[in-house]
Amino acid sequence: MTYFPEEVVEHIFDFLATHRDRNTVSTVCKTWYRVERLSRRSVFVGNCYAVHPERVVARFPGLRSLTVKGKPHFADFNLVPHDWGGFALPWIEAAARGCPGLEELRMKRMVVSDESLELLARSFPNFKVLVLISCEGFSTDGLAAIATYCRVLRELDLQENEVEDRGPQWLSCFPDSCTSLVSLNFACLKGEVNAGSLERLVARCPNLRTLRLSRAVSVDTLSKILARAPHLVDLGTGSFTIDHRAEAYHKVMGNFIKCKSLRSLSGFWDAAPHCLPAVYPICGNLTGLNLSYAPAIQCADLIKLIRQCSKLQRLWILDCIGDKGLAVVANTCKELQELRVFPSDFYGGGIAAVTEEGLVAVSSGCPKLNSLLYFCNQMTNAALITVAKNCPHFTRFRLCILDPKKPDPVTNQPLDEGFGAIVQSCKDLRRLSLSGLLTDRVFLYIGMYAERLEMLSIAFAGDSDKGMVYVLNGCKNLRKLEIRDSPFGDAALLEDVGKYETMRSLWMSSCDVTLGGCKALAAKMPGLNVEVINEMDESDEMEENPCDLDKVEKMYVYRTVAGPRNDAPDFVWTL
Amino acid sequence: MEGGATNVSDPDNLKATELRLGLPGTDAPEKPTPANPRGSKRALLEANEEFRGKSKSPEADSNGQEAAPIAKAQVVGWPPIRSYRKNSFQSRKVEAEAAGFLVKVSMDGAPYLRKIDLKVYKGYKELKEALENLFKCFSLGELSGMEGCNNRSEYAITYEDRDGDWMLVGDVPWEMFISSCKRLRIMTGSEARGMRSSP
């Protein structure tokens, strides 16, 4: 083998785009390990408890970008107790000590305190990008610290976080010298916004391209902002109720027309149908549209809008669009790649909003479709088979039939064949969520065909342990498996314990796994944390001697080099 | 659209025109808003219990499947929608319900209109009394146009329904009335007589 000087090796490593590739080359030899670790600029930690923050920082002192994820995915649906964990502070503390050059921090489903945000703001002079997704534990005071101390901040992106409102002053904390913002998203904030501060901030940031406003921002303010920032590419409106005075309406429409670069629209809080025409002038340029927070807009008006969006690649919409509206999408949006249809009525029992017909129409009209999240009232095998044929390029396929365990309404059969067709046809499928009536058979198909599958979500499905075993045996690339309310027990759990070290995590809740089974798994695999989560109501007595035969309410298993957590709350037992 | 803009700071000064049982100038106790502790297990179950009554059992179990269909309302964390999304709709729903039954009341000859919340009343009798109170200052006397009408009076209470037609108040069941009523008008004089005399 020819030996290159280390600078050359480092330069070659620069061409490696993915974390996976860089991780791989670091295992070749000691020299490559050293070169790689010193030149590594970006690290992704998929599970914050898989490794100690200090170890990451020690290994990669030149770190500029860090991404950390905390709670398991099912936390989104209230299945993980509120104070389970996932704290950001240890990561920020470690980085503050070991990586002063940190520029970017991205966190998802973590508990971030104001204290940690303040530490973050003060510790990294070059800090540029903060992205928080589905996090909680902080208030607008924490944001004030970021605004005040991060002198070269480029991106502040807050997506769907629970943020405590302590007043609008945080926005005024951006100093007059702050002109570097490229992206600002505070759509999830619930409190008042100082319109004047916002306008001035926008006016002095000539590179601002993404701006997503919160519900408290009025159309008047939006109008003024558009006038100052016509170069926006991605806009989230604030409250989109335009009152009936013609002047305000024409003003905002006039300002929209000037935004020639606008490619993505979202927000539309409280939008009423008569407000939509204000955006018609720029619809022809849109590649992204999110109307999923505008329940007052019904099918007819949605159709009028969508008919003008021929370049749409990403559409998030409510199911009041109906099958009829989806047919219009199919006819108009030939470039569509991602579709998400959310339910407007969560508890079902309402009007049949979208069915299999809408999905079939879209699959037929939009050949580039590769990512789907679809909430519907019913689905048939025939429809899924057709969709599989029409769209073999799905990488993400998430179907949620609102009624758990609902069979094909036409044949009364389980949906095994339909989903089987999807996994067989879509060779690049990386993420799959199942619903409806399903037997072990669907898992046989998944194990057989879903070779690239990385994440699988199962709810109310399967008949026996065999189902889970098919998946564990078959899906070579499986990283995350999450299961709820399905009859899989200890036999399935313990069938192939080594498998879990090849995966990031396994979640099982309301299944048939017992405490004894979990203990056995923990005993066999010291490289895994087996967490049993038994949340008791205050009224229940804590069991003195939980029996091994007792079924476990919730179990979370993940590979780790950090050993058992030291911050686990009482109700989490690491076995 | 009545109660269109849901603006927190109450620009229409609804409070001043809100109908209350009490003298103007006194504050009636606020209606307690339902507690909404997010993320708490108990709250989720309670919220679900509201809907237990409304949800019907999904499919008829006619083909003898072993697994009983799950009553939708009782399942925690289903459908799989992020709390963030659920919460933003929840608050909207509460606002919509709060604003949905506010209707304007005009009286012929009166210089300004009033606004009332139809949900507050249990039936036509209470509504009639409330309207009498509201427009007392315009020497209304007793209002007619409803059951047990008083021949002395020259007023008729009418409402505009969803189709835009002006109807006499009192013909349809109360629940139907409040869901179809868009505004109220107290008619006077000859028009009123005309309405009363129709069968």
Coordinates of N, CA, C and O in Angstrom, one line a residue, chain A residues 201-322:
Chain A
L201 N -35.4 44.2 12.4 CA -34.5 43.0 12.2 C -34.4 42.5 10.8 O -33.4 42.3 10.2
V202 N -35.6 42.4 10.2 CA -35.7 41.9 8.8 C -35.0 42.9 7.9 O -34.3 42.6 7.0
A203 N -35.2 44.2 8.2 CA -34.7 45.2 7.3 C -33.2 45.2 7.3 O -32.5 45.5 6.3
R204 N -32.5 44.9 8.5 CA -31.1 45.0 8.5 C -30.4 43.7 8.2 O -29.2 43.6 8.3
C205 N -31.1 42.6 7.8 CA -30.5 41.4 7.4 C -30.7 41.1 5.9 O -31.7 40.4 5.6
P206 N -29.9 41.6 5.1 CA -30.1 41.5 3.7 C -30.0 40.1 3.1 O -30.5 39.8 2.0
N207 N -29.4 39.2 3.9 CA -29.3 37.8 3.4 C -30.4 36.9 3.9 O -30.4 35.7 3.7
L208 N -31.4 37.5 4.5 CA -32.5 36.7 5.0 C -33.3 36.0 3.9 O -33.8 36.6 3.0
R209 N -33.3 34.6 4.0 CA -34.0 33.9 2.9 C -35.2 33.1 3.4 O -36.1 32.7 2.7
T210 N -35.1 32.7 4.7 CA -36.2 31.9 5.3 C -36.7 32.7 6.5 O -36.0 33.1 7.4
L211 N -38.0 32.9 6.5 CA -38.7 33.6 7.6 C -40.0 32.9 7.9 O -40.9 32.9 7.1
R212 N -40.1 32.4 9.1 CA -41.4 31.7 9.5 C -41.9 32.4 10.7 O -41.3 32.3 11.8
L213 N -43.1 33.0 10.6 CA -43.6 33.9 11.7 C -44.6 33.1 12.5 O -45.1 32.1 12.1
S214 N -44.8 33.6 13.7 CA -45.8 32.9 14.6 C -47.1 33.5 14.4 O -47.3 34.6 13.8
R215 N -48.1 32.9 15.1 CA -49.5 33.3 14.9 C -49.8 34.7 15.4 O -50.7 35.3 15.0
A216 N -48.9 35.2 16.3 CA -49.2 36.5 16.8 C -48.8 37.6 15.8 O -49.1 38.8 16.1
V217 N -48.2 37.3 14.7 CA -47.8 38.3 13.8 C -49.0 38.6 12.8 O -49.4 37.7 12.1
S218 N -49.4 39.8 12.7 CA -50.5 40.2 11.9 C -50.2 40.3 10.4 O -49.0 40.4 10.0
V219 N -51.2 40.4 9.6 CA -51.0 40.5 8.2 C -50.4 41.9 7.9 O -49.6 42.0 6.9
D220 N -50.8 42.9 8.6 CA -50.2 44.2 8.4 C -48.7 44.1 8.5 O -47.9 44.7 7.7
T221 N -48.2 43.5 9.6 CA -46.8 43.3 9.8 C -46.2 42.5 8.7 O -45.1 42.8 8.2
L222 N -46.9 41.4 8.3 CA -46.4 40.6 7.2 C -46.2 41.4 6.0 O -45.2 41.3 5.3
S223 N -47.2 42.3 5.7 CA -47.1 43.1 4.5 C -45.9 44.0 4.5 O -45.1 44.1 3.5
K224 N -45.6 44.6 5.7 CA -44.4 45.5 5.8 C -43.2 44.7 5.6 O -42.2 45.1 5.0
I225 N -43.1 43.5 6.2 CA -41.9 42.6 6.1 C -41.7 42.2 4.6 O -40.5 42.3 4.2
L226 N -42.7 41.9 3.9 CA -42.6 41.5 2.5 C -42.0 42.6 1.7 O -41.2 42.4 0.8
A227 N -42.5 43.8 2.1 CA -42.0 45.0 1.3 C -40.5 45.2 1.6 O -39.7 45.5 0.6
R228 N -40.0 44.9 2.8 CA -38.6 45.0 3.1 C -37.7 43.9 2.6 O -36.5 44.0 2.5
A229 N -38.4 42.7 2.5 CA -37.6 41.5 2.2 C -38.1 40.7 1.0 O -38.6 39.6 1.2
P230 N -38.1 41.3 -0.1 CA -38.7 40.7 -1.3 C -37.8 39.5 -1.8 O -38.3 38.8 -2.7
H231 N -36.6 39.3 -1.2 CA -35.8 38.2 -1.7 C -36.1 36.9 -0.9 O -35.4 35.9 -1.1
L232 N -37.1 36.9 -0.1 CA -37.4 35.7 0.7 C -37.7 34.5 -0.2 O -38.3 34.6 -1.2
V233 N -37.2 33.3 0.2 CA -37.4 32.1 -0.5 C -38.4 31.2 0.2 O -39.2 30.5 -0.5
D234 N -38.4 31.3 1.5 CA -39.3 30.4 2.3 C -40.0 31.3 3.3 O -39.4 31.9 4.2
L235 N -41.3 31.3 3.2 CA -42.1 32.2 4.1 C -43.1 31.4 4.9 O -43.9 30.7 4.3
G236 N -43.2 31.6 6.2 CA -44.3 31.1 7.0 C -45.1 32.3 7.4 O -44.5 33.2 8.2
T237 N -46.3 32.5 7.0 CA -47.1 33.6 7.4 C -47.4 33.5 8.9 O -47.3 32.5 9.5
G238 N -47.8 34.7 9.4 CA -48.3 34.6 10.8 C -49.8 34.4 10.6 O -50.3 33.6 9.8
S239 N -50.6 35.1 11.5 CA -52.0 35.0 11.4 C -52.5 35.5 10.0 O -52.0 36.5 9.6
F240 N -53.2 34.7 9.3 CA -53.6 35.1 7.9 C -55.0 35.5 7.8 O -55.7 35.1 6.9
T241 N -55.5 36.2 8.8 CA -56.8 36.8 8.6 C -56.7 38.2 8.1 O -56.2 39.1 8.8
I242 N -57.1 38.4 6.9 CA -57.1 39.8 6.4 C -58.5 40.3 6.5 O -59.4 39.7 6.1
D243 N -58.5 41.5 7.2 CA -59.9 42.0 7.4 C -60.4 42.6 6.1 O -59.7 42.8 5.1
H244 N -61.7 42.9 6.2 CA -62.4 43.2 4.9 C -62.0 44.5 4.3 O -62.5 44.8 3.2
R245 N -61.2 45.3 5.0 CA -60.9 46.6 4.3 C -60.1 46.3 3.1 O -59.0 45.7 3.1
A246 N -60.5 46.7 2.0 CA -59.9 46.3 0.7 C -58.4 46.8 0.7 O -57.5 46.1 0.1
E247 N -58.1 47.8 1.3 CA -56.7 48.4 1.3 C -55.7 47.4 1.8 O -54.7 47.1 1.2
A248 N -56.0 46.8 3.0 CA -55.0 45.9 3.6 C -54.8 44.7 2.7 O -53.7 44.2 2.5
Y249 N -55.9 44.3 2.1 CA -55.8 43.1 1.2 C -55.0 43.3 0.0 O -54.1 42.5 -0.3
H250 N -55.2 44.4 -0.7 CA -54.5 44.7 -1.9 C -53.0 45.0 -1.6 O -52.1 44.7 -2.4
K251 N -52.8 45.6 -0.4 CA -51.4 45.9 -0.1 C -50.6 44.6 0.1 O -49.5 44.5 -0.5
V252 N -51.2 43.6 0.8 CA -50.4 42.4 1.0 C -50.3 41.6 -0.3 O -49.2 41.0 -0.6
M253 N -51.3 41.7 -1.2 CA -51.2 41.0 -2.4 C -50.1 41.7 -3.3 O -49.3 41.0 -3.9
G254 N -50.1 43.0 -3.3 CA -49.1 43.7 -4.0 C -47.7 43.4 -3.5 O -46.8 43.3 -4.3
N255 N -47.5 43.2 -2.2 CA -46.2 42.8 -1.7 C -45.8 41.4 -2.0 O -44.7 41.1 -2.2
F256 N -46.8 40.5 -2.1 CA -46.5 39.2 -2.4 C -46.0 39.1 -3.9 O -45.1 38.4 -4.2
I257 N -46.6 39.9 -4.7 CA -46.2 39.9 -6.1 C -44.7 40.2 -6.3 O -44.1 39.7 -7.2
K258 N -44.2 41.1 -5.4 CA -42.8 41.5 -5.5 C -41.9 40.4 -5.2 O -40.7 40.4 -5.5
C259 N -42.4 39.3 -4.5 CA -41.5 38.3 -4.0 C -41.2 37.2 -5.0 O -41.8 36.1 -5.0
K260 N -40.4 37.6 -6.0 CA -40.2 36.7 -7.1 C -39.5 35.4 -6.7 O -39.5 34.4 -7.4
S261 N -38.7 35.4 -5.6 CA -37.9 34.3 -5.2 C -38.7 33.3 -4.3 O -38.1 32.3 -4.0
L262 N -39.9 33.6 -4.0 CA -40.6 32.8 -3.0 C -40.9 31.4 -3.6 O -41.5 31.3 -4.6
R263 N -40.4 30.4 -2.9 CA -40.6 29.1 -3.4 C -41.4 28.2 -2.4 O -41.9 27.1 -2.7
S264 N -41.5 28.6 -1.1 CA -42.2 27.8 -0.1 C -43.0 28.7 0.8 O -42.6 29.7 1.3
L265 N -44.3 28.2 1.0 CA -45.2 28.9 1.8 C -45.8 28.0 2.9 O -46.1 26.9 2.6
S266 N -45.9 28.6 4.1 CA -46.5 27.8 5.2 C -47.2 28.8 6.2 O -47.2 30.0 5.9
G267 N -47.6 28.3 7.3 CA -48.3 29.1 8.3 C -49.8 29.1 8.0 O -50.5 28.1 8.2
F268 N -50.3 30.3 7.5 CA -51.7 30.4 7.2 C -52.6 30.1 8.4 O -53.7 29.6 8.3
W269 N -52.1 30.5 9.6 CA -52.9 30.4 10.8 C -54.2 31.1 10.6 O -54.2 32.3 10.2
D270 N -55.3 30.5 11.0 CA -56.6 31.2 11.0 C -57.0 31.7 9.6 O -57.9 32.5 9.5
A271 N -56.4 31.1 8.6 CA -56.7 31.6 7.2 C -58.2 31.3 6.9 O -58.6 30.2 7.1
A272 N -58.8 32.3 6.4 CA -60.2 32.1 5.9 C -60.1 32.1 4.3 O -59.2 32.7 3.8
P273 N -61.1 31.4 3.7 CA -61.0 31.3 2.2 C -60.8 32.6 1.4 O -60.0 32.6 0.5
H274 N -61.4 33.6 1.9 CA -61.3 34.9 1.1 C -59.9 35.5 1.1 O -59.6 36.4 0.3
C275 N -59.0 35.0 2.0 CA -57.7 35.5 2.0 C -56.7 34.9 1.0 O -55.7 35.4 0.7
L276 N -57.1 33.7 0.6 CA -56.1 32.9 -0.3 C -55.7 33.6 -1.6 O -54.6 33.5 -2.0
P277 N -56.7 34.2 -2.3 CA -56.2 34.8 -3.5 C -55.1 35.8 -3.4 O -54.4 36.1 -4.4
A278 N -54.8 36.3 -2.2 CA -53.6 37.2 -2.0 C -52.3 36.5 -2.5 O -51.4 37.2 -2.9
V279 N -52.3 35.2 -2.4 CA -51.0 34.5 -2.8 C -51.1 33.9 -4.2 O -50.1 33.4 -4.6
Y280 N -52.2 34.1 -4.8 CA -52.3 33.5 -6.2 C -51.1 34.0 -7.1 O -50.6 33.2 -7.9
P281 N -50.7 35.2 -7.0 CA -49.7 35.7 -7.9 C -48.4 34.9 -7.9 O -47.7 34.8 -8.9
I282 N -48.1 34.3 -6.7 CA -46.8 33.6 -6.7 C -46.9 32.1 -6.7 O -45.9 31.3 -6.6
C283 N -48.1 31.6 -6.8 CA -48.4 30.1 -6.7 C -47.6 29.4 -7.8 O -47.2 28.3 -7.6
G284 N -47.5 30.0 -9.0 CA -46.8 29.3 -10.1 C -45.4 29.0 -9.8 O -44.8 28.1 -10.4
N285 N -44.8 29.7 -8.8 CA -43.3 29.4 -8.5 C -43.1 28.5 -7.4 O -42.0 28.1 -7.1
L286 N -44.2 28.2 -6.7 CA -44.1 27.4 -5.4 C -43.6 26.0 -5.6 O -44.2 25.3 -6.4
T287 N -42.6 25.6 -4.8 CA -42.2 24.2 -4.8 C -42.7 23.5 -3.5 O -42.8 22.3 -3.4
G288 N -43.0 24.3 -2.5 CA -43.4 23.8 -1.2 C -44.6 24.6 -0.7 O -44.7 25.8 -0.7
L289 N -45.6 23.8 -0.2 CA -46.8 24.5 0.3 C -47.4 23.7 1.5 O -47.6 22.5 1.4
N290 N -47.6 24.4 2.7 CA -48.1 23.8 3.9 C -49.3 24.5 4.3 O -49.3 25.6 4.8
L291 N -50.5 23.9 4.1 CA -51.7 24.4 4.5 C -52.3 23.6 5.6 O -53.6 23.6 5.8
S292 N -51.5 22.9 6.3 CA -52.1 21.9 7.2 C -52.5 22.5 8.6 O -53.0 21.8 9.4
Y293 N -52.3 23.8 8.7 CA -52.8 24.5 9.9 C -54.0 25.5 9.6 O -54.2 26.4 10.3
A294 N -54.6 25.2 8.5 CA -55.7 26.1 8.1 C -57.0 25.3 7.9 O -57.5 25.1 6.7
P295 N -57.6 24.9 9.0 CA -58.8 24.0 8.8 C -60.0 24.7 8.3 O -61.0 24.0 7.9
A296 N -60.0 26.0 8.3 CA -61.2 26.7 7.8 C -61.3 26.7 6.3 O -62.3 27.1 5.7
I297 N -60.2 26.3 5.6 CA -60.2 26.3 4.1 C -60.7 24.9 3.6 O -60.1 23.9 3.9
Q298 N -61.8 24.9 2.9 CA -62.4 23.7 2.5 C -62.0 23.3 1.1 O -61.3 24.1 0.4
C299 N -62.5 22.2 0.7 CA -62.1 21.6 -0.6 C -62.1 22.6 -1.8 O -61.1 22.7 -2.5
A300 N -63.2 23.3 -2.0 CA -63.4 24.1 -3.2 C -62.2 25.2 -3.2 O -61.7 25.4 -4.3
D301 N -62.0 25.8 -2.1 CA -60.9 26.8 -2.2 C -59.5 26.3 -2.3 O -58.6 26.8 -2.9
L302 N -59.3 25.1 -1.7 CA -58.0 24.4 -1.8 C -57.8 24.1 -3.3 O -56.7 24.3 -3.8
I303 N -58.8 23.6 -3.9 CA -58.7 23.3 -5.3 C -58.3 24.5 -6.2 O -57.4 24.4 -7.0
K304 N -59.0 25.6 -5.9 CA -58.7 26.8 -6.7 C -57.2 27.2 -6.5 O -56.5 27.6 -7.5
L305 N -56.7 27.0 -5.3 CA -55.3 27.4 -5.1 C -54.3 26.4 -5.7 O -53.4 26.8 -6.4
I306 N -54.6 25.2 -5.5 CA -53.7 24.1 -6.0 C -53.6 24.1 -7.5 O -52.5 23.8 -8.1
R307 N -54.7 24.4 -8.2 CA -54.7 24.5 -9.7 C -53.6 25.4 -10.2 O -53.2 25.2 -11.4
Q308 N -53.2 26.3 -9.4 CA -52.2 27.3 -9.9 C -50.8 26.9 -9.5 O -49.8 27.5 -9.9
C309 N -50.6 25.8 -8.8 CA -49.3 25.4 -8.3 C -48.7 24.2 -9.0 O -48.6 23.1 -8.5
S310 N -48.4 24.5 -10.3 CA -48.0 23.4 -11.1 C -46.5 22.9 -10.8 O -46.2 21.8 -11.3
K311 N -45.8 23.7 -10.1 CA -44.4 23.3 -9.8 C -44.2 22.6 -8.4 O -43.1 22.4 -8.0
L312 N -45.3 22.4 -7.8 CA -45.2 21.9 -6.4 C -44.5 20.6 -6.3 O -44.8 19.6 -7.0
Q313 N -43.5 20.6 -5.3 CA -42.8 19.3 -5.0 C -43.2 18.7 -3.7 O -43.1 17.6 -3.4
R314 N -43.6 19.7 -2.8 CA -43.9 19.2 -1.4 C -45.2 19.8 -1.0 O -45.4 21.0 -1.1
L315 N -46.2 19.0 -0.6 CA -47.5 19.5 -0.2 C -48.0 18.9 1.1 O -48.0 17.7 1.2
W316 N -48.2 19.8 2.0 CA -48.8 19.3 3.3 C -50.2 19.9 3.4 O -50.3 21.1 3.4
I317 N -51.2 19.1 3.7 CA -52.5 19.5 3.5 C -53.4 18.8 4.6 O -53.0 17.8 5.1
L318 N -54.6 19.3 4.8 CA -55.6 18.6 5.6 C -56.5 17.7 4.8 O -56.7 18.0 3.6
D319 N -57.1 16.8 5.5 CA -57.9 15.8 4.7 C -59.2 16.4 4.2 O -59.9 15.7 3.5
C320 N -59.5 17.6 4.6 CA -60.7 18.2 4.0 C -60.5 18.5 2.5 O -61.5 18.9 1.8
I321 N -59.3 18.3 2.0 CA -59.1 18.4 0.6 C -60.0 17.3 -0.1 O -60.4 17.5 -1.3
G322 N -60.1 16.2 0.5 CA -61.0 15.1 0.0 C -60.4 14.4 -1.2 O -59.4 14.9 -1.8

